[in-house]
Tab-separated table of C-alpha atoms in Angstrom:
chain	number	residue	atom	x	y	z
G	1	MET	CA	-64.623	39.573	-46.405
G	2	SER	CA	-65.575	36.726	-48.547
G	3	ILE	CA	-65.297	33.096	-47.615
G	4	ALA	CA	-62.687	32.339	-49.737
G	5	SER	CA	-60.544	35.260	-47.843
G	6	GLU	CA	-61.674	33.756	-44.509
G	7	ILE	CA	-60.818	30.216	-45.332
G	8	LYS	CA	-57.345	31.610	-46.631
G	9	ILE	CA	-57.019	32.829	-43.135
G	10	LEU	CA	-58.062	29.915	-41.327
G	11	THR	CA	-56.014	27.402	-43.415
G	12	LEU	CA	-52.779	30.167	-42.647
G	13	ALA	CA	-53.769	30.160	-38.874
G	14	GLY	CA	-53.976	26.437	-39.013
G	15	LEU	CA	-50.709	26.025	-40.533
G	16	GLY	CA	-49.101	28.183	-38.052
G	17	LEU	CA	-50.811	26.320	-35.296
G	18	VAL	CA	-49.469	22.909	-36.851
G	19	MET	CA	-45.747	24.809	-37.500
G	20	SER	CA	-46.322	26.271	-33.847
G	21	LEU	CA	-47.029	22.477	-32.683
G	22	ALA	CA	-44.333	20.865	-34.434
G	23	GLY	CA	-41.483	23.748	-33.316
G	24	ASN	CA	-42.762	23.171	-29.584
G	25	GLY	CA	-42.367	19.284	-29.860
G	26	LEU	CA	-39.034	19.754	-31.328
G	27	GLN	CA	-38.133	21.808	-28.865
G	28	GLY	CA	-39.310	19.599	-26.198
G	29	TYR	CA	-37.294	16.709	-27.693
G	30	VAL	CA	-34.147	18.624	-27.810
G	31	TYR	CA	-34.761	19.708	-24.047
G	32	LEU	CA	-35.258	16.162	-23.051
G	33	GLN	CA	-31.605	14.933	-24.879
G	34	GLN	CA	-29.793	18.021	-23.276
G	35	ARG	CA	-31.152	17.305	-19.710
G	36	ASP	CA	-30.558	13.354	-20.329
G	37	ALA	CA	-26.683	14.131	-21.480
G	38	LEU	CA	-26.356	16.494	-18.252
G	39	THR	CA	-27.721	13.865	-15.830
G	40	GLU	CA	-25.369	11.707	-17.651
G	41	ALA	CA	-22.485	14.117	-17.209
G	42	ARG	CA	-23.249	14.924	-13.401
G	43	THR	CA	-23.203	10.664	-12.690
G	44	THR	CA	-20.093	10.376	-14.606
G	45	LEU	CA	-18.598	13.236	-12.722
G	46	THR	CA	-19.729	11.907	-9.468
G	47	ASN	CA	-18.462	8.464	-10.379
G	48	SER	CA	-15.116	9.928	-11.047
G	49	ALA	CA	-14.927	12.146	-8.245
G	50	GLU	CA	-15.434	8.703	-6.140
G	51	ALA	CA	-13.390	6.692	-8.097
G	52	THR	CA	-10.579	9.612	-7.552
G	53	ASP	CA	-11.305	9.631	-3.840
G	54	LEU	CA	-10.991	6.044	-3.305
G	55	ALA	CA	-7.551	6.009	-5.364
G	56	GLN	CA	-6.409	8.868	-3.203
G	57	ARG	CA	-7.126	7.050	0.318
G	58	ALA	CA	-5.522	3.858	-1.211
G	59	ALA	CA	-2.290	5.824	-2.256
G	60	ASN	CA	-2.448	7.456	1.207
G	61	SER	CA	-2.852	3.994	2.892
G	62	CYS	CA	-0.132	2.635	0.808
G	63	SER	CA	2.115	5.768	1.477
G	64	ALA	CA	1.486	4.796	5.421
G	65	SER	CA	2.338	1.379	5.146
G	66	ILE	CA	5.782	2.049	3.209
G	67	THR	CA	6.489	4.601	5.852
G	68	ALA	CA	5.898	1.946	8.824
G	69	LEU	CA	8.018	-0.383	6.622
G	70	GLU	CA	10.790	1.579	6.676
G	71	THR	CA	10.513	2.473	10.424
G	72	SER	CA	10.264	-1.162	11.144
G	73	ALA	CA	13.165	-1.930	8.824
G	74	ALA	CA	15.367	0.588	10.637
G	75	VAL	CA	14.645	-0.758	13.955
G	76	GLN	CA	15.531	-4.291	12.690
G	77	ALA	CA	18.766	-2.750	11.154
G	78	ALA	CA	19.838	-1.400	14.521
G	79	LEU	CA	19.019	-4.530	16.280
G	80	ALA	CA	20.938	-6.831	13.737
G	81	THR	CA	23.874	-4.545	14.217
G	82	GLN	CA	23.882	-4.694	17.812
G	83	ALA	CA	23.437	-8.429	17.502
G	84	ARG	CA	26.235	-8.778	14.967
G	85	GLU	CA	28.555	-6.947	17.456
G	86	PHE	CA	27.628	-8.900	20.402
G	87	ALA	CA	28.169	-12.015	18.090
G	88	ASN	CA	31.720	-10.483	17.062
G	89	LYS	CA	32.792	-10.052	20.662
G	90	LEU	CA	31.538	-13.708	21.838
G	91	ALA	CA	33.348	-15.255	18.654
G	92	GLY	CA	36.562	-13.362	19.940
G	93	LYS	CA	36.167	-15.071	23.339
G	94	HIS	CA	35.422	-17.911	21.974
G	95	ALA	CA	38.650	-17.919	19.747
G	96	ALA	CA	40.882	-16.861	22.574
G	97	ALA	CA	39.856	-19.634	24.611
G	98	ALA	CA	40.169	-22.127	21.674
G	99	ASP	CA	43.719	-20.744	21.248
G	100	LYS	CA	44.719	-21.190	24.775
G	101	ILE	CA	43.554	-24.413	24.838
G	102	LEU	CA	45.211	-25.489	21.481
G	103	SER	CA	48.627	-23.761	22.922
G	104	THR	CA	48.596	-25.218	26.336
G	105	PRO	CA	51.011	-28.109	26.324
G	106	PRO	CA	49.389	-31.611	27.373
G	107	ALA	CA	49.238	-32.274	31.204
G	108	VAL	CA	50.755	-35.708	30.968
G	109	PRO	CA	53.427	-35.684	28.048
G	110	GLY	CA	52.887	-38.873	26.277
G	111	ASN	CA	49.430	-39.884	27.203
G	112	ASP	CA	46.622	-38.157	25.154
G	113	CYS	CA	44.036	-39.556	27.208
G	114	ALA	CA	45.184	-38.653	30.490
G	115	SER	CA	45.942	-35.164	29.223
G	116	ALA	CA	42.092	-34.719	28.193
G	117	GLN	CA	41.041	-36.176	31.188
G	118	ALA	CA	43.091	-33.458	33.305
G	119	ARG	CA	41.610	-30.585	30.879
G	120	VAL	CA	38.439	-31.814	31.289
G	121	ALA	CA	39.010	-31.842	35.021
G	122	ASP	CA	40.452	-28.083	34.999
G	123	LEU	CA	37.114	-26.804	32.775
G	124	LEU	CA	34.777	-28.287	35.415
G	125	ALA	CA	36.449	-26.948	38.015
G	126	ALA	CA	36.843	-23.521	36.508
G	127	ARG	CA	33.018	-23.449	35.985
G	128	LYS	CA	32.069	-24.198	39.524
G	129	LYS	CA	34.262	-21.488	40.124
G	130	GLY	CA	32.264	-19.063	37.996
G	131	GLY	CA	34.948	-18.981	34.951
G	132	ASP	CA	34.229	-19.712	31.514
């Protein structure tokens, strides 16, 4: 073998080594880019899952609060209905008492003051007996 052929072989081997080194460098760069992209995607996925979980918990809390408000509103409505019924009954009694007072002729005809004093005396006597 001649020196020229050996130089050609060594040159080709060196060129192959340089190309292999460049290919390995490029492959390493691509690997690092993919690894970084994958890490970022995993981080984004984890953050999205946490955000979704937080939103779900907030929605559940809101739903529970609305249910509690509905229950409270139903209780308040029932209490208000009872209070209105009681007030209507009491108003009816008071209206009947007022009608009785207004329809009663004066105790002392022609003397409004003496009639009023007689009515007040009757009302006070009824209260002492336990009447209205």
